[in-house]
Coordinates of C-alpha atoms in Angstrom, one line a residue:
Chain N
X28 CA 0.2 6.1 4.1
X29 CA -1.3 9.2 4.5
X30 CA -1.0 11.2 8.1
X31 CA -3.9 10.5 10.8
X32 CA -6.0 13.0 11.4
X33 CA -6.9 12.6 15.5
X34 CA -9.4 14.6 17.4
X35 CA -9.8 14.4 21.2
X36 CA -11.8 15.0 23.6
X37 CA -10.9 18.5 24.3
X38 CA -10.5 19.6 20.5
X39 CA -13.8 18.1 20.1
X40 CA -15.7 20.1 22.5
X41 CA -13.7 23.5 20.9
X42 CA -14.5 22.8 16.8
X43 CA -18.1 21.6 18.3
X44 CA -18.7 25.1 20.1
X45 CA -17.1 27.2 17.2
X46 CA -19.5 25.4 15.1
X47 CA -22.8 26.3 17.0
X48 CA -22.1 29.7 17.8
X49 CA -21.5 30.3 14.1
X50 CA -24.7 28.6 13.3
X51 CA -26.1 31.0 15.9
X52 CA -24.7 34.1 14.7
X53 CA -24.9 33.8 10.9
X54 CA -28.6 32.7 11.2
X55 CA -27.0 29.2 9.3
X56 CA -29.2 26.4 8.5
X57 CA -26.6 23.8 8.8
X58 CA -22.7 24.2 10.0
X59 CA -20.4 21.5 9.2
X60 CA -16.3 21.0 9.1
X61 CA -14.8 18.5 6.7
X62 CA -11.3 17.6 6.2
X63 CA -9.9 17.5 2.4
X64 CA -10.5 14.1 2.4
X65 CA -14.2 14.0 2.7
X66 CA -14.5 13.2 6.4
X67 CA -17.0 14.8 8.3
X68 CA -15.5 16.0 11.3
X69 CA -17.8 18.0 13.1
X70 CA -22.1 19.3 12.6
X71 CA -24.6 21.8 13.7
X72 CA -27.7 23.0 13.3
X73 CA -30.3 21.9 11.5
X74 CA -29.0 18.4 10.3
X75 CA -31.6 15.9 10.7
X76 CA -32.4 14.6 7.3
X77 CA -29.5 16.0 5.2
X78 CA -27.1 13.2 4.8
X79 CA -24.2 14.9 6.4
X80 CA -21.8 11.8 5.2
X81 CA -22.5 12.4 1.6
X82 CA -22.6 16.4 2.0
X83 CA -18.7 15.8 3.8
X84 CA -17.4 14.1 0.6
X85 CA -19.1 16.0 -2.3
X86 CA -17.9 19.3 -0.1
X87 CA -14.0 18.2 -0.1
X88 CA -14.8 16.9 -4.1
X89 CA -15.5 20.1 -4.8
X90 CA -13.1 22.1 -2.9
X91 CA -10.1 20.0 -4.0
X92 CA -11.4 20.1 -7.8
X93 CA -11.6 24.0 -7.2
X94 CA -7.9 24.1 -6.0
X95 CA -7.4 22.2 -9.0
X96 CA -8.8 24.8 -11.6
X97 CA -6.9 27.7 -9.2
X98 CA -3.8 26.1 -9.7
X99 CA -4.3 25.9 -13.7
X100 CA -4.8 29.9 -13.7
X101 CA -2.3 30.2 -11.6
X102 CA -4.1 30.6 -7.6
X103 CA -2.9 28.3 -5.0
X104 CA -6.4 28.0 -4.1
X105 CA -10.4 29.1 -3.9
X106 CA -10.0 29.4 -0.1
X107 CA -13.9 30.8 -0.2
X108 CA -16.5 29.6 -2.3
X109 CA -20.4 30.8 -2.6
X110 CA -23.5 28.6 -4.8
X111 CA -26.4 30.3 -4.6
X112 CA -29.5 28.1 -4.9
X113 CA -33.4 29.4 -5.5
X114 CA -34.1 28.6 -2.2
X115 CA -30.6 27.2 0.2
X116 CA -27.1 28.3 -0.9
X117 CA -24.0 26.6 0.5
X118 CA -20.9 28.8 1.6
X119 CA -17.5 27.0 1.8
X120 CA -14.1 28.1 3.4
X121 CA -10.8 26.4 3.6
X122 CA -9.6 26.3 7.3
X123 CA -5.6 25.8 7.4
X124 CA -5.2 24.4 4.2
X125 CA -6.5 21.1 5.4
X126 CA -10.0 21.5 6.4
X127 CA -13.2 23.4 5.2
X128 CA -15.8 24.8 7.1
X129 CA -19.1 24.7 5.0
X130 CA -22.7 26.9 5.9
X131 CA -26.3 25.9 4.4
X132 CA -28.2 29.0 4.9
X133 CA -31.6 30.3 3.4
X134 CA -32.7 33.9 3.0
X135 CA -32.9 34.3 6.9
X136 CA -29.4 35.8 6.7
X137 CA -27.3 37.1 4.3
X138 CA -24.1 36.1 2.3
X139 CA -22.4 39.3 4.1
X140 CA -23.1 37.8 7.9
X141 CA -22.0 34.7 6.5
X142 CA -18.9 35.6 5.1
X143 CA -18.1 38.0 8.0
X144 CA -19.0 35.4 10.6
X145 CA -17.3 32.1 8.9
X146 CA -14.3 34.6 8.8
X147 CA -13.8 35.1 12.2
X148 CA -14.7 31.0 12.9
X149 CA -12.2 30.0 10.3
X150 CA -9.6 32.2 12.7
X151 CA -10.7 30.1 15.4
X152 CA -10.5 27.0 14.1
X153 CA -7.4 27.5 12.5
X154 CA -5.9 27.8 16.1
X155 CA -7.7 24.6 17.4
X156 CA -6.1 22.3 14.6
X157 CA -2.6 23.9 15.2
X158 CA -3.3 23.0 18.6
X159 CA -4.0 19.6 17.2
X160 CA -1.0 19.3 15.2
X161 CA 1.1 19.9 18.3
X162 CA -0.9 17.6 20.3
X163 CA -0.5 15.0 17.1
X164 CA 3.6 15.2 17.6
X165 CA 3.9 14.1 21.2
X166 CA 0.7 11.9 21.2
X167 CA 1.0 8.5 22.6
X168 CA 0.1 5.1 20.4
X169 CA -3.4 5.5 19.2
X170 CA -6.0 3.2 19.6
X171 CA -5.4 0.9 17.4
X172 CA -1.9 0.3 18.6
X173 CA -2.3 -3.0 20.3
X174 CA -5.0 -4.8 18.7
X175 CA -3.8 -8.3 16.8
X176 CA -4.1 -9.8 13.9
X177 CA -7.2 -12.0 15.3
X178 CA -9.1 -8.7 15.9
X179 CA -8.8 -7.3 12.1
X180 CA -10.1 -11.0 10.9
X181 CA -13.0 -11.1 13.4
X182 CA -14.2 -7.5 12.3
X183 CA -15.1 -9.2 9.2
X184 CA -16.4 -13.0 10.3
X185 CA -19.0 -10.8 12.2
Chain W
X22 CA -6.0 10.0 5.7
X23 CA -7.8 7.8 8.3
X24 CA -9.3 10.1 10.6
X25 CA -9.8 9.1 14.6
X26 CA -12.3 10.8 16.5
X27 CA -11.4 9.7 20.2
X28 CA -14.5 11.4 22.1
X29 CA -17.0 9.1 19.4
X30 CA -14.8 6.5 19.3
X31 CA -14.9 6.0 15.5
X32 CA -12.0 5.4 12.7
X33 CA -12.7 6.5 9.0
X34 CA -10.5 4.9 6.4
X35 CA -10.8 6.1 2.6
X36 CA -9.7 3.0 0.0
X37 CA -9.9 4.7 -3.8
X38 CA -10.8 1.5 -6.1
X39 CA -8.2 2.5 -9.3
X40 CA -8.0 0.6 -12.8
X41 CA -8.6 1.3 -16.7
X42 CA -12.1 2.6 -18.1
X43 CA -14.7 -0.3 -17.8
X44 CA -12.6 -2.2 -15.8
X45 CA -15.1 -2.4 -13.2
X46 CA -14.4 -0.5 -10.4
X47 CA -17.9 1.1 -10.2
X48 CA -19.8 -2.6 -10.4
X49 CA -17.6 -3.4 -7.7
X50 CA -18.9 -0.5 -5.1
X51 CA -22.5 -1.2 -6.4
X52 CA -22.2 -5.0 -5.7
X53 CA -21.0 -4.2 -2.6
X54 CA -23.8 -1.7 -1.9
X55 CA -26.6 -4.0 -3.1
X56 CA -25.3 -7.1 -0.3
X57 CA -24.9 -4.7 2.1
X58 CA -27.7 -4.5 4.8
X59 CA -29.1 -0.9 5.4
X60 CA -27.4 0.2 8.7
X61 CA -24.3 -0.3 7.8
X62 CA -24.1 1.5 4.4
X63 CA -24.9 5.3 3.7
X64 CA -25.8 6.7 0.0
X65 CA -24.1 5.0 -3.0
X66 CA -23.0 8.3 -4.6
X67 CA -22.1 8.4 -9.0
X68 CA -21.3 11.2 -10.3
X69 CA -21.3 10.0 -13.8
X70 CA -22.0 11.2 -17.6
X71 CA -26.0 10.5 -19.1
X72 CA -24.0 7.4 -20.5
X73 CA -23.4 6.0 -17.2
X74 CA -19.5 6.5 -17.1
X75 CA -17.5 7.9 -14.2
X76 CA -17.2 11.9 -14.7
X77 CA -15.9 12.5 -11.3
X78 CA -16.1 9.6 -8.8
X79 CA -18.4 6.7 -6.9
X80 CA -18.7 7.1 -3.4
X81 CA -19.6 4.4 -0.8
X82 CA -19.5 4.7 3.2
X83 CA -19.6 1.4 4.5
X84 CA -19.1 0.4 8.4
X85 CA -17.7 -2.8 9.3
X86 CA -18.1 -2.9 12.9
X87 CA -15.9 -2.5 15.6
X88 CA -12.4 -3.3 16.6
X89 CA -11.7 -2.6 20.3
X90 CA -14.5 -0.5 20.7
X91 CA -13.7 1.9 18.0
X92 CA -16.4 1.8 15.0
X93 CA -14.7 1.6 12.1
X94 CA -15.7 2.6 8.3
X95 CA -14.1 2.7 4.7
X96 CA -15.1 5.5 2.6
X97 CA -15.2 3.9 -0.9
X98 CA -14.0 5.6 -4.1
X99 CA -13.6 5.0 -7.3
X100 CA -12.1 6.9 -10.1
X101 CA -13.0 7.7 -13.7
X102 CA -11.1 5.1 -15.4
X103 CA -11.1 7.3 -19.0
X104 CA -7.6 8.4 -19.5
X105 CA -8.6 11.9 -20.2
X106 CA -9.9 12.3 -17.0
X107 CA -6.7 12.4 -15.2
X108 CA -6.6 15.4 -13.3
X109 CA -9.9 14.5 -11.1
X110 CA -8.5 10.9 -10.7
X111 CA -5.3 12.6 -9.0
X112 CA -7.5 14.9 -7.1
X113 CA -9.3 11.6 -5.9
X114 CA -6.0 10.0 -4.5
X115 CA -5.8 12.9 -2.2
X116 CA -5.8 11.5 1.6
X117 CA -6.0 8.0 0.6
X118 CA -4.8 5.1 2.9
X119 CA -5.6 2.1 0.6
X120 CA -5.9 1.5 -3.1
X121 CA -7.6 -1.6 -4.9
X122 CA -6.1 -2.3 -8.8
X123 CA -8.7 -3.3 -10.9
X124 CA -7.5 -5.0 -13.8
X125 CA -9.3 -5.7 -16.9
X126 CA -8.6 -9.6 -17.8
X127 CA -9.4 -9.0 -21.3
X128 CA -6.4 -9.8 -23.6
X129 CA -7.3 -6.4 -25.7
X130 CA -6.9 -4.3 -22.6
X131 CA -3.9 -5.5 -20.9
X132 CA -2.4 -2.2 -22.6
X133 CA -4.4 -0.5 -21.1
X134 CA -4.1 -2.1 -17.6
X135 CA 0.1 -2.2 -17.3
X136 CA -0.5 2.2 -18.3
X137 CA -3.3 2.4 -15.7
X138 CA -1.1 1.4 -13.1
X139 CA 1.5 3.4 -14.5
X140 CA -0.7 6.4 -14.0
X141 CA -1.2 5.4 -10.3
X142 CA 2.2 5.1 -9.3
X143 CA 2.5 8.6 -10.9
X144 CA -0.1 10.3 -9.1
X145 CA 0.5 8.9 -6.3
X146 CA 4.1 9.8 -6.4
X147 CA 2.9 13.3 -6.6
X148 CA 0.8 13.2 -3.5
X149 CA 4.2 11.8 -2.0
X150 CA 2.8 8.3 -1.6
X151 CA 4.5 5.1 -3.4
X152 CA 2.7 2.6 -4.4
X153 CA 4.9 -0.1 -2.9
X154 CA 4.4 1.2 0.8
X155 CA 0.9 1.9 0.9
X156 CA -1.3 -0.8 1.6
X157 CA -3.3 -2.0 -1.8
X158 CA -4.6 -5.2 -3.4
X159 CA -5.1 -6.5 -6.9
X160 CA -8.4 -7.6 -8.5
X161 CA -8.1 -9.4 -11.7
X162 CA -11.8 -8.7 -13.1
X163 CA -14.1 -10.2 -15.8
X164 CA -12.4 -13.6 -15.5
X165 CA -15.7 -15.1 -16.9
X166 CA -14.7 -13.9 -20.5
X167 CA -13.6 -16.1 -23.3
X168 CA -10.6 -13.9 -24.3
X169 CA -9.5 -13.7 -19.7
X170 CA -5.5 -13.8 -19.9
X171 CA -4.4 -16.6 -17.7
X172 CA -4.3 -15.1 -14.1
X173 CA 0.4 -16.0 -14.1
X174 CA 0.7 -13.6 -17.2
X175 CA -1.6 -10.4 -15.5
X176 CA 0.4 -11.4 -12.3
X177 CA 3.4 -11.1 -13.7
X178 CA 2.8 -7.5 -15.3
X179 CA 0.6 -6.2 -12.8
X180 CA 1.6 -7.5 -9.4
X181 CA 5.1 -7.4 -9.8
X182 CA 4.9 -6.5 -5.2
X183 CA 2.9 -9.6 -4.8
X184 CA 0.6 -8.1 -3.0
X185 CA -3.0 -10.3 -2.4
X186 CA -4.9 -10.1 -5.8
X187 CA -8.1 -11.8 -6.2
X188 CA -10.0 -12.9 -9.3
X189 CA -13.6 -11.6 -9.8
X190 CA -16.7 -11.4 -11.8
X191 CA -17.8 -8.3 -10.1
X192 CA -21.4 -8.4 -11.4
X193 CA -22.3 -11.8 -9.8
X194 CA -20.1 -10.8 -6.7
X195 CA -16.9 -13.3 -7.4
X196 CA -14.2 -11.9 -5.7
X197 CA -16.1 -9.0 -4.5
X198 CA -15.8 -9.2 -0.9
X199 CA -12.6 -11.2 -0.7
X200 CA -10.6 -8.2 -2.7
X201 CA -12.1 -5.3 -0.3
X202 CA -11.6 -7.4 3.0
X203 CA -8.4 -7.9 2.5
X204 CA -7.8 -4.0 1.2
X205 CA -9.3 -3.3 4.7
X206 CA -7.3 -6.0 6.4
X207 CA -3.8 -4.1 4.9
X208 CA -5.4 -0.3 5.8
X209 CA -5.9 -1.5 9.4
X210 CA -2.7 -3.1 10.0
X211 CA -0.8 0.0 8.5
X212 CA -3.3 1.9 10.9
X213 CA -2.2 -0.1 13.4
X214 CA 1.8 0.2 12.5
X215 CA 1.8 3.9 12.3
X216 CA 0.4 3.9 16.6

């Protein structure tokens, strides 16, 4: 199976804080972090309304199905993508190789703030899930170390 | 890659549902989104041709409650069964912690099934994952059709890891439930294996 991807409480607070003060400083509609996997791992700004759950898993689709047509001309990857819409436009960049950090921004800002900002946020995240990755290696059993047999059948006779 | 968030005490799962074109896979995930009451399932998302085949891939959320105070969900896929569309159905596979086969019971596609699963031990294998070790389930659809192999013969060539497999009429539900319950069942106990 594949590795877990585990985020405490002290992570948390770190990706949620890079997140806001990017969406803050690069005048972003909506910030959001996604692993490759499609699983939203972190939101700011603007959400209500947007469903963040589907935006998580079309965003890794289209990141990994970018990496895809890199690797075909000969890239490793896209690690920065830009789609320009009439009104929002949607800026993506890979964190790590494992995550991506994605902007919805209007004409408020610009794609320069954006890129320069997401750059130096993509620094800083890139720290937190090394941090992670360290914290992953010595970690205790997770949560779902001790429940029984009994509690996976009743999850589903609910 | 299941994904724990400790501080919202939530577990995401991702189960890719795999098989030949028009196999089912996607009446499966829209079965499933149709009995499923409202707060528990987000957006059904297709991203299919005008003709209503897979281009890229179906996507489901679905929660299923909690198990020791951690909400759980699967993250549904499925993949574009067409043979052509290989390279998306190995992008797909990426981060995936449980598969269900779908198998076409038609006697004219059992071809077609034995080089579908072919395909998924060879793209999995090249996200480092083998079939036999990661948690997955076999459905044996369409059994409602005149020409349905008997369920022994698609056993024996598709199921050779007797894992649970399940026969289904996925458009009237058959089998539905059963087959992504106990996909769910496997992901969690592996979950729950790996601390």
């Amino acid at each position: 199976m594949a590795k877990q991807l585990a985020i405490y409480e002290e992570e948390s607070g770190r990706i949620q804080d890079i997140c806001n003060r990017l969406t803050a400083d690069a005048s972003a509609r909506v910030v959001f972090l996604v692993d490759k996997a499609g699983q939203l791992l972190a939101s700011a700004g603007q959400v209500q309304g947007l469903d963040m759950t589907s935006l998580g898993s079309l965003t890794a689709g289209n990141v990994v199905t970018m990496a895809g047509l890199a690797h075909l001309i000969g890239e490793a990857e896209f690690p920065n993508q830009y789609h320009e819409g009439s009104r929002e436009s949607l800026y993506m960049s890979v964190v790590g190789g494992r995550v991506v950090l994605g902007l919805v921004f209007d004409n408020k800002t610009s794609l320069g703030l954006v890129r320069l900002r997401a750059r130096k946020a993509v620094e800083e995240l890139a720290r937190v899930f090394e941090q992670l990755d360290q914290k992953a290696a010595t970690a205790g059993p997770g949560p779902l170390a001790d429940i029984t047999d009994e509690d996976i059948d009743n999850l589903f006779n609910e | 890659m299941s994904f724990i968030n400790h501080p919202s005490k939530e577990i995401n799962c991702k189960v890719v549902y795999y098989g030949p074109g028009l196999c089912g896979k996607t009446t499966n995930l829209q079965y499933i989104f149709n009995k499923s009451s409202g707060e528990t399932k987000g957006k059904l998302i297709s991203l299919s041709t005008e003709t209503d085949r897979t281009l890229f891939f179906d996507f489901l959320p679905l929660s299923v409650g909690e198990v020791r105070g951690m909400k759980t969900r699967f993250h549904l896929y499925t993949v574009p069964g067409q043979v052509f569309y290989d390279a998306s159905r190995k992008l797909i596979l990426r981060g995936v912690d449980g598969v269900v086969f779908v198998a076409d019971s038609q006697l004219e596609r059992m071809e077609a099934n034995i080089e579908s699963l072919e395909n998924l031990r060879t793209n999995l294998a090249e996200h480092g994952y083998d079939l036999s070790r990661l948690p997955h389930v076999v459905q044996y659809n369409k059994r409602d059709l005149p020409n349905a192999v008997p369920v022994e013969t698609l056993r024996q060539a598709l199921n050779p890891g007797n894992v649970p497999d399940f026969e289904a009429v996925a458009p009237t539900g058959v089998g539905v439930f059963d087959t992504l319950k106990a996909a769910a069942k496997l992901v969690l106990t592996e979950i729950r294996k790996a601390g």
